[in-house]
Amino acid sequence: GGPAVAAGRRRAGAAGSLQPYASYWFPDSLPSGTPGDGITWRSLKAWTPGNDRDLAFNTATVPLAERFTPVPANTTARAGQARISALAAFDHTAGNPSQGSATADYYAPTHWAYLDELVFWGGSSGEGLILAPNAPVVDAAHRNGVPVLGTVFLPPVAYGGQLRWTRDLVQKDAAGRFPLAAKLVQVATAYGFDGWFINAETDGGDAALAADMQAFLRALRAAGAGHGLRITWYDAMNRTGQVGWQGALNELNQPFFQDTAGPVADSLFVDFRWSARRLADSGRLAGQLGRSRYELWAGVDVESAGWDSDTDWDAIIPGDGDHIVSYGFYRPEWTLNHLPAGRTPDRFHAADDRFWSGEGLDPTRPGGTDGGWRAPATAVADRSTLTALPFATTFNTGHGLRWYEDGSATSDAPWNHLGLQDRLPPRRWVVRTAGQRPDVALDFADAWRGGSSLLVRGALDAPATLELFPARLPAGATTVLDLTHRADPSSGPVTVEVAVARQDAPAPGEPAPYAYLPAGTVEPGDGWRTVSVRLGASGAGTLRALGVRLTGHDGAAVAWRLGALAVHDTAGSPAAPKGLKVLDTATADGAVSLRLSWQRATGPVRHYELHRRLPDGKRQFLGGTCGTAFYVPGLRRVQNEPAARLEVRAVHELFTVSDPAKTQLPW
């Protein structure tokens, strides 16, 4: 059959714990028996925002960014044609922490530039069938212009599916309305995500149930339209009410995509049984219906073999002509899961870069059009959200082995929280040099801020230009670029120039016409340095591309780190949040867990950071979030302090930090 998730092991806390988790429900009636450890059975029909004690921890707050398509990085990627949907599972259905956790071993996707939709995948008959994406995933995706869908999974009978759950979902009230369609819209708008992936795989229905499902989808689409919500339908149930995966858009499943009254779903995820002929026919039928062929996602299952998956790429994205349809990756978190024990963030990102950019890790020469893995960079034009000032990045991937502020670790604990992820270079990695190409990677051994920095290592026997960001940034006489960088102790000296282009690249695969502005030379003993470069020196107008040019000295190998990059007209500092308070506490084994909340600071805020002020005056990082509530696990008394002193600060887009709001937890 199609995608299926069976109930797996659990990692949930004890009942009554304060730890908030991502939400999951059954449509209405609950299974018989009792749930497994750490699982709570809930009915969506009974859910209301007012009785959801975890709502503040699960609400995404970053708006969906607008994107543009720059001149493609190579001659094979096509703008305006095939796009990518990805179905990714970030954890189990139950016991998936709402705001990250104390491990760096986490799927942290960063290649948002190629994605058009992310489906928060999961659900099982033993836990729940309807999954709301957690806020960190939505906040990271939205910062990069990618909508996120929750999942409605009605499992195959072999995976415990029961037809009554399908009937529960499409039930009507006395007025003939669909109460569960209204609930799904209410969840998406309360939690801040973008719609639903609907996967009806429980067999045994009839044409009447199929007609109810089709009417339910129409009601869901109508109710969500005013909120910008979207629906992707999975090719499983067809108009007979039976589950018969078509591997195509055809007359059996067409009513769930488009009927005589117009669109029913925004896109269709075509089951893996497709063939070249079926996809070509599907694209033609979409056109006859007045729909784009690129609203069809041809399923590509990469869960078990990743870039070794056997795929007829020419059936989807032929190298020598227009694309046939779009494609959908099932479980691209393979890039993490296939790694052996002891996997590290560095190894994950190396694998993830290879998956999306191609084996050569150079999107200007991605290869792969002649057989084997066809990395997304070969076919899909990347997008960028750099359209307004201020812009800043600290090259933070949303997980790390430590947390750094101003070049020093303020927590030695590993962590993940995708909502703290920065906008990262979309093209990994474009290096233009007449000499040896250096290695470029996101590195976790040291950082200026967050968990990672950009590391360039190699012989550097000729100047090398590293292209970082396609942009549409307005830049005038007062616009400044700040660069925070250092040379590692093992490095020779590095002379750095900022590369800025006011025009686009003249053609796909060619460099933008850069001007180079001096940013000084760093020596290995210098430590982190911040340089401000006035961009007005290269004239006014729109900034179209941003990068750096590095020059080594006397053949010495370099190890150069870029810790932060910012472009702005004026410096900004956020107002302090107010009203920090402890909502609830729980004690176990001599440690106290607590829930905190505060009032949103006025003015623009990127996210909030929480610290504990230790008796010696040092600040210890506890975590961060884009929302206004946070769960802190397991605080222990330090020395004989009378109370744990807690602080929350607002962080600006330029990573300037407000004064703290403070509270105390007496021991």
XYZ file of C-alpha atoms in Angstrom:
667
model
C 0.000 0.000 0.000
C 0.911 3.600 0.386
C 2.728 5.253 3.288
C 1.989 3.581 6.581
C 3.180 4.178 10.117
C 2.822 1.539 12.794
C 2.904 2.394 16.467
C 6.506 2.224 17.639
C 8.395 2.629 20.874
C 7.441 5.510 23.144
C 9.494 8.238 24.677
C 6.844 10.118 26.578
C 6.988 11.335 30.137
C 4.807 10.102 32.935
C 1.137 11.004 32.966
C 0.557 14.423 34.500
C 3.988 15.640 33.432
C 4.303 19.321 32.521
C 6.250 18.466 29.348
C 4.154 19.687 26.383
C 3.988 17.533 23.265
C 2.832 18.002 19.684
C -0.913 17.354 19.485
C -2.586 14.301 17.960
C -6.176 13.051 17.925
C -8.662 10.501 16.707
C -11.500 12.115 14.714
C -14.217 11.311 17.300
C -14.582 7.810 18.810
C -11.557 6.333 20.572
C -10.118 2.810 20.280
C -11.224 0.134 22.710
C -8.843 -0.910 25.475
C -6.248 1.321 27.100
C -3.483 3.377 25.480
C 0.166 2.397 25.802
C 2.635 4.183 28.070
C 2.926 7.889 27.399
C -0.001 7.922 24.944
C -3.148 9.999 25.477
C -6.189 9.197 23.362
C -8.084 12.364 22.446
C -11.086 13.175 20.288
C -10.712 16.066 17.825
C -14.475 16.578 17.915
C -14.189 17.357 21.646
C -11.180 19.689 21.218
C -11.464 23.433 21.758
C -8.641 25.980 21.936
C -9.867 27.048 25.370
C -9.364 23.623 26.960
C -5.996 22.935 25.266
C -3.434 23.372 28.064
C -0.526 23.019 25.622
C -1.787 25.497 23.012
C 0.696 28.263 23.915
C 3.602 25.795 23.552
C 2.371 24.481 20.186
C 1.497 27.771 18.469
C 3.718 28.823 15.565
C 4.172 32.582 15.220
C 6.507 33.197 12.246
C 4.491 34.377 9.207
C 4.921 32.591 5.882
C 7.670 34.536 4.079
C 7.396 35.586 0.448
C 9.933 34.097 -1.957
C 11.351 34.878 -5.362
C 13.165 32.672 -7.871
C 16.660 33.920 -8.736
C 18.480 33.014 -11.951
C 19.022 29.238 -11.541
C 22.395 28.027 -10.302
C 22.805 25.685 -13.297
C 21.495 25.105 -16.810
C 19.306 22.074 -15.969
C 17.123 23.476 -13.161
C 13.830 24.872 -14.475
C 11.948 27.739 -12.865
C 8.161 27.491 -12.772
C 8.001 23.736 -13.426
C 8.366 20.751 -11.088
C 8.244 21.492 -7.371
C 8.776 19.256 -4.350
C 6.553 18.141 -1.495
C 8.211 16.221 1.333
C 6.537 13.900 3.853
C 8.863 13.843 6.871
C 8.490 12.320 10.336
C 10.346 14.232 13.036
C 9.510 11.896 15.928
C 6.869 9.419 17.026
C 3.243 10.515 17.004
C 3.069 10.484 20.805
C 5.853 11.907 22.944
C 7.087 14.432 20.362
C 8.253 17.458 22.420
C 6.609 20.754 21.503
C 9.751 22.900 21.737
C 12.773 20.814 20.921
C 14.766 18.694 23.341
C 18.191 18.133 24.871
C 19.800 16.286 21.962
C 21.527 17.409 18.771
C 20.607 14.094 17.124
C 17.608 15.480 15.272
C 16.355 15.857 11.707
C 17.042 19.534 10.972
C 16.116 20.192 7.333
C 17.759 23.279 5.843
C 17.245 22.894 2.073
C 13.963 24.801 2.141
C 14.866 26.560 -1.128
C 13.780 23.488 -3.133
C 10.611 22.679 -1.161
C 7.107 23.840 -1.956
C 5.357 22.015 0.858
C 6.346 20.074 3.970
C 3.978 17.444 5.372
C 4.426 16.716 9.096
C 4.117 12.967 8.732
C 2.897 10.441 11.292
C -0.149 8.937 12.886
C -0.953 5.394 13.982
C -3.960 3.399 15.113
C -2.436 2.982 18.585
C -1.704 6.683 19.206
C -3.818 8.977 17.040
C -4.620 9.619 13.397
C -4.592 13.405 13.120
C -1.278 15.149 13.684
C -0.675 18.875 14.156
C 2.876 19.973 13.247
C 4.927 21.273 16.154
C 5.747 24.989 16.264
C 9.545 24.746 15.713
C 9.055 22.958 12.376
C 6.417 25.460 11.220
C 8.437 28.491 12.342
C 11.566 27.278 10.502
C 9.641 26.436 7.344
C 7.733 29.746 7.363
C 10.943 31.762 7.781
C 11.984 30.168 4.484
C 8.646 30.555 2.706
C 7.528 26.915 2.928
C 3.967 25.995 4.043
C 3.518 23.065 6.447
C 0.605 20.623 6.457
C -0.686 18.471 9.272
C -1.585 14.844 8.543
C -4.907 13.012 8.634
C -3.955 9.319 8.384
C -6.713 6.719 8.123
C -4.521 3.598 8.201
C -4.829 0.411 6.166
C -6.683 -2.371 7.999
C -3.352 -4.236 8.210
C -2.070 -1.349 10.364
C -5.097 -1.319 12.653
C -7.278 0.985 10.562
C -11.024 0.894 11.286
C -13.604 2.169 8.840
C -15.537 3.788 11.685
C -12.752 6.382 11.951
C -13.299 7.332 8.296
C -17.029 7.597 8.995
C -16.295 9.667 12.126
C -14.227 12.109 10.055
C -16.945 12.721 7.451
C -19.950 12.697 9.825
C -22.573 15.413 9.309
C -24.548 17.338 11.902
C -28.320 17.910 11.821
C -27.849 20.855 9.461
C -25.799 18.748 7.032
C -22.521 20.427 7.913
C -19.199 18.645 8.565
C -18.163 19.411 12.183
C -14.723 17.773 11.768
C -13.910 19.957 8.746
C -14.569 23.008 10.927
C -12.343 21.524 13.676
C -9.453 20.920 11.263
C -9.629 24.558 10.148
C -9.823 25.698 13.776
C -6.712 23.652 14.702
C -4.672 24.959 11.751
C -5.579 28.590 12.452
C -5.063 28.295 16.244
C -1.699 26.521 15.842
C -0.508 28.643 12.897
C 0.112 26.068 10.143
C -1.087 25.872 6.550
C -3.493 23.006 5.894
C -3.852 19.236 5.774
C -2.525 16.167 3.973
C -5.442 13.722 3.835
C -4.626 10.045 3.462
C -7.682 7.749 3.489
C -6.249 4.225 3.267
C -8.801 2.219 5.271
C -10.440 -0.181 2.817
C -14.003 -1.469 2.831
C -15.987 1.658 2.025
C -18.604 2.155 -0.665
C -19.541 4.828 -3.187
C -21.724 6.608 -0.614
C -18.752 6.945 1.784
C -16.593 8.203 -1.110
C -19.236 10.823 -1.930
C -19.270 11.898 1.742
C -15.461 12.135 1.715
C -15.550 14.264 -1.424
C -18.159 16.583 0.109
C -16.085 16.729 3.312
C -13.001 17.827 1.321
C -15.054 20.490 -0.439
C -16.328 21.778 2.933
C -12.796 21.730 4.378
C -11.464 23.673 1.400
C -14.274 26.239 1.565
C -13.840 26.746 5.325
C -10.062 27.083 5.030
C -9.925 29.303 1.954
C -10.292 32.571 3.872
C -7.323 31.544 6.070
C -5.086 30.584 3.139
C -5.217 26.878 4.049
C -4.489 24.169 1.511
C -5.296 20.466 1.095
C -3.192 17.706 -0.439
C -5.106 14.491 -1.166
C -3.277 11.163 -1.219
C -4.107 8.770 -4.046
C -5.686 5.928 -2.021
C -9.496 5.893 -1.596
C -11.222 6.304 -4.960
C -14.762 7.110 -6.077
C -15.969 3.541 -5.394
C -15.047 3.955 -1.712
C -12.443 1.213 -2.069
C -8.727 1.811 -1.564
C -7.102 1.233 -4.927
C -3.856 3.135 -5.369
C -3.885 4.367 -8.971
C -0.370 5.719 -9.410
C -2.039 8.351 -11.568
C -4.663 11.055 -11.739
C -7.533 9.323 -13.540
C -11.314 9.058 -13.563
C -11.298 6.943 -10.369
C -9.645 9.560 -8.126
C -10.274 12.756 -10.113
C -13.359 13.781 -8.010
C -11.064 14.262 -4.979
C -8.840 16.639 -6.996
C -11.359 18.443 -9.220
C -15.052 18.059 -9.974
C -17.528 19.911 -12.176
C -17.770 22.703 -9.573
C -14.003 23.319 -9.513
C -10.964 22.377 -7.367
C -11.548 19.994 -4.427
C -7.919 19.574 -3.295
C -5.035 21.931 -4.016
C -2.737 19.082 -4.990
C -2.684 15.288 -5.340
C 0.092 13.041 -4.022
C 0.282 10.258 -6.637
C 0.989 6.822 -5.139
C 4.346 5.159 -5.872
C 2.793 2.776 -8.450
C 3.152 5.373 -11.229
C 4.794 4.682 -14.579
C 6.100 7.085 -17.223
C 2.923 6.588 -19.272
C 0.631 7.146 -16.279
C 2.393 10.349 -15.230
C 2.281 11.725 -18.783
C -1.450 10.916 -18.955
C -1.978 12.453 -15.494
C -0.298 15.702 -16.511
C -2.459 15.891 -19.641
C -5.650 15.256 -17.644
C -4.722 17.992 -15.134
C -4.356 20.401 -18.067
C -7.736 19.372 -19.499
C -9.260 20.139 -16.100
C -7.733 23.624 -16.209
C -5.217 22.725 -13.504
C -1.415 22.830 -13.478
C 0.302 19.488 -14.022
C 2.712 20.610 -11.306
C -0.082 20.281 -8.715
C 0.523 16.513 -8.968
C 3.256 15.107 -6.695
C 4.672 11.808 -8.033
C 5.659 9.818 -4.949
C 9.375 8.953 -4.624
C 10.015 6.661 -1.644
C 13.468 7.433 -0.219
C 12.831 6.064 3.288
C 15.005 2.957 2.954
C 17.592 3.749 0.261
C 17.897 7.539 0.018
C 20.035 8.555 -2.945
C 20.306 4.879 -3.970
C 16.523 4.709 -4.517
C 15.715 3.281 -7.942
C 13.650 5.986 -9.647
C 12.672 6.599 -13.275
C 13.582 10.282 -13.110
C 12.885 10.906 -16.792
C 9.229 10.042 -16.143
C 9.018 13.055 -13.771
C 11.802 15.512 -14.604
C 13.375 14.677 -17.973
C 16.781 16.298 -18.359
C 16.119 17.432 -21.926
C 12.604 18.875 -21.871
C 9.750 20.269 -19.831
C 9.017 18.515 -16.556
C 6.057 16.124 -16.630
C 4.725 16.621 -13.055
C 6.119 17.608 -9.635
C 7.466 15.049 -7.196
C 7.005 14.155 -3.565
C 9.676 12.685 -1.330
C 8.421 10.143 1.169
C 10.653 10.311 4.260
C 13.738 12.337 3.263
C 14.815 12.164 6.931
C 16.657 9.080 5.645
C 19.613 11.485 5.500
C 19.697 11.261 9.306
C 18.316 7.786 9.927
C 20.679 5.844 7.653
C 23.769 7.063 9.531
C 25.449 4.596 11.911
C 25.406 4.915 15.705
C 27.294 7.886 17.096
C 26.039 10.128 14.298
C 26.828 13.823 14.649
C 25.238 17.012 13.268
C 28.239 17.424 10.911
C 27.675 13.995 9.381
C 23.951 14.570 9.059
C 24.401 17.886 7.215
C 27.058 16.369 4.930
C 24.556 13.640 3.965
C 21.660 16.095 3.670
C 23.718 18.424 1.447
C 24.587 15.490 -0.818
C 20.915 14.439 -1.032
C 19.712 17.898 -2.115
C 22.758 19.313 -3.953
C 24.316 16.216 -5.522
C 27.459 14.231 -4.863
C 29.825 17.050 -5.881
C 28.208 19.439 -3.361
C 28.160 22.118 -6.056
C 24.740 23.172 -7.406
C 26.396 24.882 -10.379
C 27.583 21.438 -11.491
C 25.156 19.017 -9.843
C 25.595 16.201 -12.389
C 23.205 13.269 -12.074
C 21.166 13.807 -15.247
C 22.632 10.669 -16.899
C 21.387 8.016 -14.458
C 21.608 7.403 -10.724
C 20.485 9.971 -8.162
C 19.022 13.144 -9.630
C 19.435 15.600 -6.768
C 16.784 18.327 -6.498
C 19.393 20.968 -7.411
C 19.664 19.372 -10.886
C 16.016 20.022 -11.709
C 14.283 22.455 -9.360
C 15.128 26.158 -9.310
C 15.900 27.317 -5.769
C 14.045 30.178 -4.083
C 15.128 32.917 -1.673
C 13.347 35.000 0.989
C 15.946 37.821 1.153
C 13.632 40.645 0.081
C 13.683 43.162 2.949
C 16.069 44.769 5.429
C 17.243 44.013 7.986
C 18.623 40.590 7.085
C 20.915 38.647 9.398
C 22.107 35.078 9.860
C 24.411 33.371 12.350
C 24.446 30.132 10.307
C 22.468 28.383 13.049
C 20.865 25.141 11.803
C 18.426 24.686 14.683
C 20.486 22.133 16.612
C 23.914 21.991 18.159
C 26.322 20.446 20.646
C 26.487 23.679 22.696
C 24.842 27.118 22.633
C 27.048 30.125 21.886
C 26.574 33.845 22.458
C 29.223 36.323 21.272
C 31.656 33.487 20.666
C 31.387 31.874 24.120
C 29.354 28.822 25.100
C 26.544 29.743 27.520
C 25.371 26.126 27.652
C 27.353 22.927 27.151
C 24.196 20.863 26.668
C 23.295 19.531 23.218
C 19.950 20.848 21.946
C 17.512 21.090 19.068
C 14.822 23.675 18.335
C 14.136 24.315 14.654
C 12.317 27.581 15.427
C 15.745 29.062 16.261
C 17.152 28.075 12.848
C 18.467 30.944 10.704
C 18.074 31.571 6.996
C 20.995 29.663 5.493
C 22.700 29.807 2.075
C 20.352 28.002 -0.332
C 23.098 26.807 -2.705
C 25.461 24.339 -1.001
C 28.057 25.171 -2.025
C 28.970 27.480 -4.905
C 32.719 28.253 -4.878
C 34.342 29.967 -7.847
C 38.134 29.747 -8.009
C 40.904 29.199 -10.542
C 42.678 27.033 -7.970
C 41.884 24.139 -5.650
C 38.312 24.163 -4.363
C 38.182 24.420 -0.537
C 35.741 22.378 1.593
C 32.712 24.306 2.849
C 30.437 23.073 5.641
C 28.186 24.078 8.495
C 30.369 23.243 11.486
C 29.483 22.584 15.132
C 32.877 22.761 16.845
C 32.661 26.531 17.319
C 30.155 29.309 16.686
C 29.616 33.005 17.227
C 25.945 32.560 18.063
C 23.583 29.585 18.207
C 25.030 26.158 17.518
C 27.060 26.352 14.316
C 29.154 28.490 11.997
C 30.234 28.321 8.362
C 33.703 26.774 7.964
C 35.884 27.062 4.841
C 38.949 24.783 4.879
C 41.585 24.072 2.288
C 44.756 24.983 0.475
C 43.362 28.188 -1.099
C 46.120 28.417 -3.720
C 44.067 31.063 -5.578
C 41.385 33.535 -4.438
C 38.025 31.772 -3.940
C 34.596 33.421 -4.111
C 31.970 31.698 -1.967
C 28.477 32.620 -3.152
C 26.133 32.781 -0.169
C 22.754 34.371 -0.886
C 20.704 35.366 -3.908
C 18.871 38.503 -2.766
C 16.505 41.347 -3.604
C 17.637 43.662 -0.811
C 17.265 47.443 -1.150
C 20.665 49.007 -0.466
C 21.469 52.710 -0.390
C 24.076 55.128 0.911
C 23.485 54.193 4.587
C 23.333 50.401 4.122
C 25.961 48.471 6.073
C 27.068 44.852 5.930
C 28.434 43.410 9.193
C 30.657 40.350 9.020
C 31.758 38.395 12.125
C 34.580 35.974 11.346
C 37.787 34.377 12.596
C 40.665 32.168 11.523
C 40.976 28.899 13.465
C 44.275 28.267 15.333
C 45.351 25.814 12.583
C 44.826 28.389 9.811
C 47.162 30.651 7.915
C 46.120 34.314 7.573
C 43.058 34.989 5.386
C 42.279 38.207 3.524
C 38.531 38.681 3.215
C 36.442 40.747 0.814
C 32.670 41.098 0.728
C 31.267 40.163 -2.690
C 28.161 42.164 -3.666
C 26.313 42.175 -6.989
C 23.802 44.807 -8.134
C 22.767 42.771 -11.178
C 21.602 39.181 -11.536
C 23.783 36.517 -13.081
C 23.658 36.978 -16.884
C 22.579 33.353 -17.458
C 21.840 30.164 -15.494
C 25.006 28.689 -14.001
C 27.054 31.869 -14.437
C 28.296 34.062 -11.580
C 26.656 37.362 -10.721
C 28.832 40.405 -11.611
C 30.390 40.935 -8.176
C 32.124 43.992 -6.819
C 34.600 43.262 -4.004
C 34.797 45.420 -0.876
C 37.724 44.951 1.548
C 36.919 43.453 4.980
C 40.460 43.058 6.321
C 42.782 40.154 7.074
C 42.286 37.764 10.011
C 45.193 35.975 11.675
C 44.872 32.709 13.605
C 45.390 34.328 17.026
C 42.838 37.106 16.568
C 39.644 35.402 17.760
C 36.265 36.586 16.504
C 36.189 39.993 14.818
C 33.265 42.013 13.483
C 33.849 44.249 10.467
C 31.327 46.774 9.107
C 31.447 47.451 5.367
C 29.508 50.357 3.835
C 27.738 49.023 0.761
C 27.159 52.539 -0.567
C 30.718 52.356 -1.894
C 29.453 50.078 -4.668
C 26.534 52.379 -5.557
C 22.851 52.364 -4.670
C 20.216 49.964 -5.952
C 19.021 46.452 -5.220
C 21.499 43.949 -3.839
C 21.085 40.833 -6.027
C 23.762 38.508 -4.634
C 25.966 38.296 -1.555
C 29.136 36.358 -0.918
C 32.751 36.541 0.247
C 36.101 36.275 -1.524
C 38.923 34.659 0.442
C 42.629 34.896 -0.327
C 45.261 32.822 1.465
C 48.900 33.765 2.024
C 52.102 31.979 0.947
C 50.296 28.720 0.209
C 49.298 28.161 3.854
C 46.096 26.148 4.299
C 43.195 28.104 5.763
C 40.420 27.284 8.220
C 38.162 30.349 8.160
C 34.885 30.675 10.029
C 31.983 32.964 9.246
C 29.950 33.417 12.423
C 27.433 36.074 11.405
C 26.388 38.157 8.446
C 23.962 41.108 8.592
C 22.748 43.759 6.156
C 20.908 46.769 7.580
C 20.306 50.512 7.344
C 19.850 51.161 11.054
C 20.680 49.098 14.088
C 17.618 47.870 15.968
C 17.117 46.877 19.567
C 13.935 45.162 20.719
C 11.794 46.226 23.659
C 11.895 43.952 26.698
C 9.126 41.420 27.229
C 7.030 41.908 30.374
C 5.151 39.773 32.821
C 7.458 36.755 33.058
C 5.790 34.326 35.430
C 5.854 30.694 36.501
C 2.595 29.031 35.440
C 3.118 25.611 36.995
C 5.802 23.436 38.604
C 6.380 19.721 39.112
C 9.040 18.075 41.277
C 10.683 14.697 40.640
C 13.968 13.280 42.011
C 14.854 16.599 43.633
C 14.569 18.562 40.384
C 11.851 21.051 39.458
C 10.278 21.353 36.003
C 8.281 24.452 35.228
C 6.125 26.191 32.689
C 6.814 29.885 32.063
C 4.892 32.544 30.151
C 5.349 36.235 29.354
C 3.815 39.012 27.280
C 4.981 39.568 23.725
C 7.448 42.446 23.458
C 6.353 45.435 21.367
C 7.963 45.903 17.968
C 9.678 43.299 15.780
C 10.941 40.194 17.606
C 12.705 37.258 15.975
C 12.506 34.963 19.019
C 12.934 34.887 22.807
C 15.815 33.393 24.810
C 15.664 32.120 28.371
C 18.557 32.079 30.797
C 19.226 31.232 34.390
C 21.390 33.642 36.367
C 23.739 31.467 38.435
C 25.034 32.437 41.911
C 28.415 33.447 40.384
C 26.591 35.933 38.113
C 27.051 33.944 34.911
C 24.118 33.371 32.579
C 23.234 29.821 31.554
C 21.163 29.345 28.381
C 17.982 27.332 29.009
C 16.399 27.540 25.562
C 14.551 29.735 23.132
C 11.216 29.922 21.341
C 9.343 32.121 18.881
C 6.254 32.005 21.133
C 5.566 33.399 24.600
C 5.527 30.251 26.729
C 8.306 27.807 27.517
C 8.823 24.548 29.391
C 12.031 24.153 31.429
C 12.828 20.591 32.566
C 14.712 19.499 35.664
C 16.177 22.579 37.388
C 18.331 21.779 40.425
C 19.455 24.070 43.198
C 22.963 25.463 42.762
C 25.006 25.892 45.967
C 22.732 27.468 48.581
C 20.912 29.927 46.358
C 17.594 31.009 47.920
C 15.871 30.947 44.504
C 16.541 30.085 40.868
C 16.734 33.418 39.008
C 15.164 33.214 35.559
C 15.307 35.743 32.705
C 13.732 36.072 29.257
C 14.975 38.431 26.539
C 13.568 39.429 23.158
C 15.934 38.935 20.214
C 15.775 41.246 17.174
C 16.192 40.142 13.524
C 19.753 41.540 13.807
C 20.312 39.382 16.935
C 20.522 42.388 19.217
C 18.999 41.509 22.577
C 16.586 43.340 24.886
C 16.832 43.900 28.602
C 15.491 40.893 30.506
C 12.170 40.276 32.156
C 12.921 38.449 35.418
C 11.288 36.113 37.889
C 12.405 33.797 40.670
C 11.615 30.250 41.679
C 12.212 29.992 45.462
C 13.773 26.734 46.673
